Amino acid sequence: MQHDQKGSRNRNLNPWPPPDLPPKFKQHILEEMGGTGLVLVIQKTIFYSDVNPTASRFSIPFFQVKTHDFLNEAEAKELAHKNRMQVCLLDPSLKQTSITFNKWVMGNTSLYVLTNTWNSVFKNNQLEKGVMVQL
């Protein structure tokens, strides 16, 4: 996950193309974590609900997801069967955190969510409403 501090009046607009992932993140993912590829899932501005300690979740609305191909077939099937997955999140400080990844379907709306340890991720990285993040 990468984040940029608030600054622009137009910070709610997602620039296209998205900024490239910093080299230190690429290197860490590919070399240290053994990743095989980099995919931008979402770039979004953090909203109040994403940093609300009571909600304790980061929402990833389907309509904002850049590509749904970041899941392999088995992972997509698990989520479709309402099973949660433990995934590794690389936060802005390059700390790896185990976090719960889930798919929620609410009426006609679907979204992915990061839960469980999300509160500690946003607190430890001073993430706040209005900050742009990439996942």
GROMACS .gro file of C-alpha atoms in nm:
model
  135
    1MET     CA    1   0.000   0.000   0.000
    2GLN     CA    2   0.130   0.343  -0.088
    3HIS     CA    3  -0.007   0.675   0.031
    4ASP     CA    4   0.034   1.042  -0.052
    5GLN     CA    5  -0.033   1.319   0.196
    6LYS     CA    6  -0.320   1.561   0.151
    7GLY     CA    7  -0.236   1.867  -0.048
    8SER     CA    8  -0.435   1.925  -0.361
    9ARG     CA    9  -0.785   2.068  -0.364
   10ASN     CA   10  -0.864   1.799  -0.620
   11ARG     CA   11  -0.734   1.512  -0.409
   12ASN     CA   12  -1.061   1.321  -0.451
   13LEU     CA   13  -0.990   1.286  -0.822
   14ASN     CA   14  -0.790   0.977  -0.909
   15PRO     CA   15  -0.514   1.075  -1.151
   16TRP     CA   16  -0.485   0.854  -1.457
   17PRO     CA   17  -0.256   0.684  -1.515
   18PRO     CA   18  -0.189   0.615  -1.148
   19PRO     CA   19   0.156   0.698  -1.019
   20ASP     CA   20   0.400   0.411  -1.045
   21LEU     CA   21   0.475   0.217  -0.729
   22PRO     CA   22   0.796   0.346  -0.566
   23PRO     CA   23   1.102   0.128  -0.641
   24LYS     CA   24   1.144   0.031  -0.274
   25PHE     CA   25   0.793  -0.121  -0.273
   26LYS     CA   26   0.852  -0.304  -0.603
   27GLN     CA   27   1.183  -0.442  -0.477
   28HIS     CA   28   1.034  -0.552  -0.145
   29ILE     CA   29   0.735  -0.724  -0.308
   30LEU     CA   30   0.930  -0.897  -0.582
   31GLU     CA   31   1.252  -0.982  -0.397
   32GLU     CA   32   1.178  -0.993  -0.024
   33MET     CA   33   0.823  -1.132  -0.041
   34GLY     CA   34   0.873  -1.352  -0.348
   35GLY     CA   35   0.598  -1.182  -0.548
   36THR     CA   36   0.563  -1.265  -0.915
   37GLY     CA   37   0.386  -0.955  -1.041
   38LEU     CA   38   0.250  -0.617  -0.949
   39VAL     CA   39  -0.114  -0.522  -1.003
   40LEU     CA   40  -0.288  -0.201  -0.901
   41VAL     CA   41  -0.615  -0.311  -0.742
   42ILE     CA   42  -0.743   0.029  -0.631
   43GLN     CA   43  -0.633   0.386  -0.584
   44LYS     CA   44  -0.872   0.574  -0.362
   45THR     CA   45  -0.904   0.851  -0.112
   46ILE     CA   46  -0.954   0.728   0.242
   47PHE     CA   47  -1.301   0.812   0.369
   48TYR     CA   48  -1.422   0.852   0.727
   49SER     CA   49  -1.561   0.497   0.727
   50ASP     CA   50  -1.211   0.362   0.643
   51VAL     CA   51  -1.060   0.517   0.956
   52ASN     CA   52  -1.359   0.479   1.186
   53PRO     CA   53  -1.229   0.259   1.473
   54THR     CA   54  -1.576   0.116   1.526
   55ALA     CA   55  -1.602  -0.006   1.166
   56SER     CA   56  -1.245  -0.142   1.163
   57ARG     CA   57  -1.231  -0.199   0.790
   58PHE     CA   58  -1.096  -0.061   0.463
   59SER     CA   59  -1.351  -0.083   0.183
   60ILE     CA   60  -1.261  -0.165  -0.176
   61PRO     CA   61  -1.579  -0.105  -0.381
   62PHE     CA   62  -1.601  -0.318  -0.696
   63PHE     CA   63  -1.676  -0.016  -0.914
   64GLN     CA   64  -1.340   0.138  -0.812
   65VAL     CA   65  -1.131  -0.178  -0.863
   66LYS     CA   66  -0.893  -0.133  -1.157
   67THR     CA   67  -0.874  -0.506  -1.235
   68HIS     CA   68  -1.039  -0.809  -1.079
   69ASP     CA   69  -0.764  -1.033  -1.218
   70PHE     CA   70  -0.554  -0.995  -0.903
   71LEU     CA   71  -0.720  -1.307  -0.759
   72ASN     CA   72  -0.646  -1.653  -0.888
   73GLU     CA   73  -0.935  -1.890  -0.959
   74ALA     CA   74  -0.918  -2.066  -0.620
   75GLU     CA   75  -0.912  -1.734  -0.429
   76ALA     CA   76  -1.207  -1.597  -0.626
   77LYS     CA   77  -1.401  -1.917  -0.554
   78GLU     CA   78  -1.326  -1.897  -0.180
   79LEU     CA   79  -1.451  -1.540  -0.164
   80ALA     CA   80  -1.759  -1.628  -0.371
   81HIS     CA   81  -1.842  -1.892  -0.108
   82LYS     CA   82  -1.822  -1.622   0.162
   83ASN     CA   83  -1.495  -1.752   0.302
   84ARG     CA   84  -1.243  -1.504   0.441
   85MET     CA   85  -0.875  -1.519   0.355
   86GLN     CA   86  -0.571  -1.417   0.556
   87VAL     CA   87  -0.343  -1.212   0.332
   88CYS     CA   88  -0.020  -1.023   0.377
   89LEU     CA   89  -0.048  -0.645   0.352
   90LEU     CA   90   0.260  -0.434   0.293
   91ASP     CA   91   0.189  -0.102   0.463
   92PRO     CA   92   0.344   0.238   0.379
   93SER     CA   93   0.629   0.177   0.627
   94LEU     CA   94   0.713  -0.152   0.447
   95LYS     CA   95   0.586  -0.353   0.744
   96GLN     CA   96   0.415  -0.679   0.652
   97THR     CA   97   0.088  -0.735   0.838
   98SER     CA   98  -0.147  -1.032   0.829
   99ILE     CA   99  -0.494  -0.901   0.755
  100THR     CA  100  -0.833  -1.052   0.673
  101PHE     CA  101  -0.955  -1.007   0.314
  102ASN     CA  102  -1.323  -1.064   0.246
  103LYS     CA  103  -1.595  -1.003  -0.010
  104TRP     CA  104  -1.920  -0.845   0.103
  105VAL     CA  105  -2.236  -0.841  -0.104
  106MET     CA  106  -2.493  -0.590   0.014
  107GLY     CA  107  -2.799  -0.582  -0.211
  108ASN     CA  108  -2.680  -0.483  -0.558
  109THR     CA  109  -2.342  -0.362  -0.429
  110SER     CA  110  -2.031  -0.574  -0.385
  111LEU     CA  111  -1.704  -0.478  -0.227
  112TYR     CA  112  -1.386  -0.627  -0.095
  113VAL     CA  113  -1.285  -0.536   0.259
  114LEU     CA  114  -0.971  -0.553   0.469
  115THR     CA  115  -1.066  -0.618   0.831
  116ASN     CA  116  -0.928  -0.758   1.155
  117THR     CA  117  -0.600  -0.567   1.195
  118TRP     CA  118  -0.695  -0.267   0.977
  119ASN     CA  119  -0.722  -0.030   1.278
  120SER     CA  120  -0.359  -0.088   1.372
  121VAL     CA  121  -0.246  -0.038   1.009
  122PHE     CA  122  -0.408   0.305   0.976
  123LYS     CA  123  -0.298   0.415   1.325
  124ASN     CA  124   0.063   0.296   1.285
  125ASN     CA  125   0.094   0.475   0.949
  126GLN     CA  126  -0.092   0.794   1.047
  127LEU     CA  127  -0.342   0.735   0.764
  128GLU     CA  128  -0.635   0.971   0.783
  129LYS     CA  129  -0.940   1.080   0.593
  130GLY     CA  130  -0.844   1.250   0.266
  131VAL     CA  131  -0.518   1.061   0.210
  132MET     CA  132  -0.482   0.885  -0.126
  133VAL     CA  133  -0.376   0.519  -0.105
  134GLN     CA  134  -0.292   0.244  -0.351
  135LEU     CA  135  -0.340  -0.124  -0.299
   0.00000   0.00000   0.00000
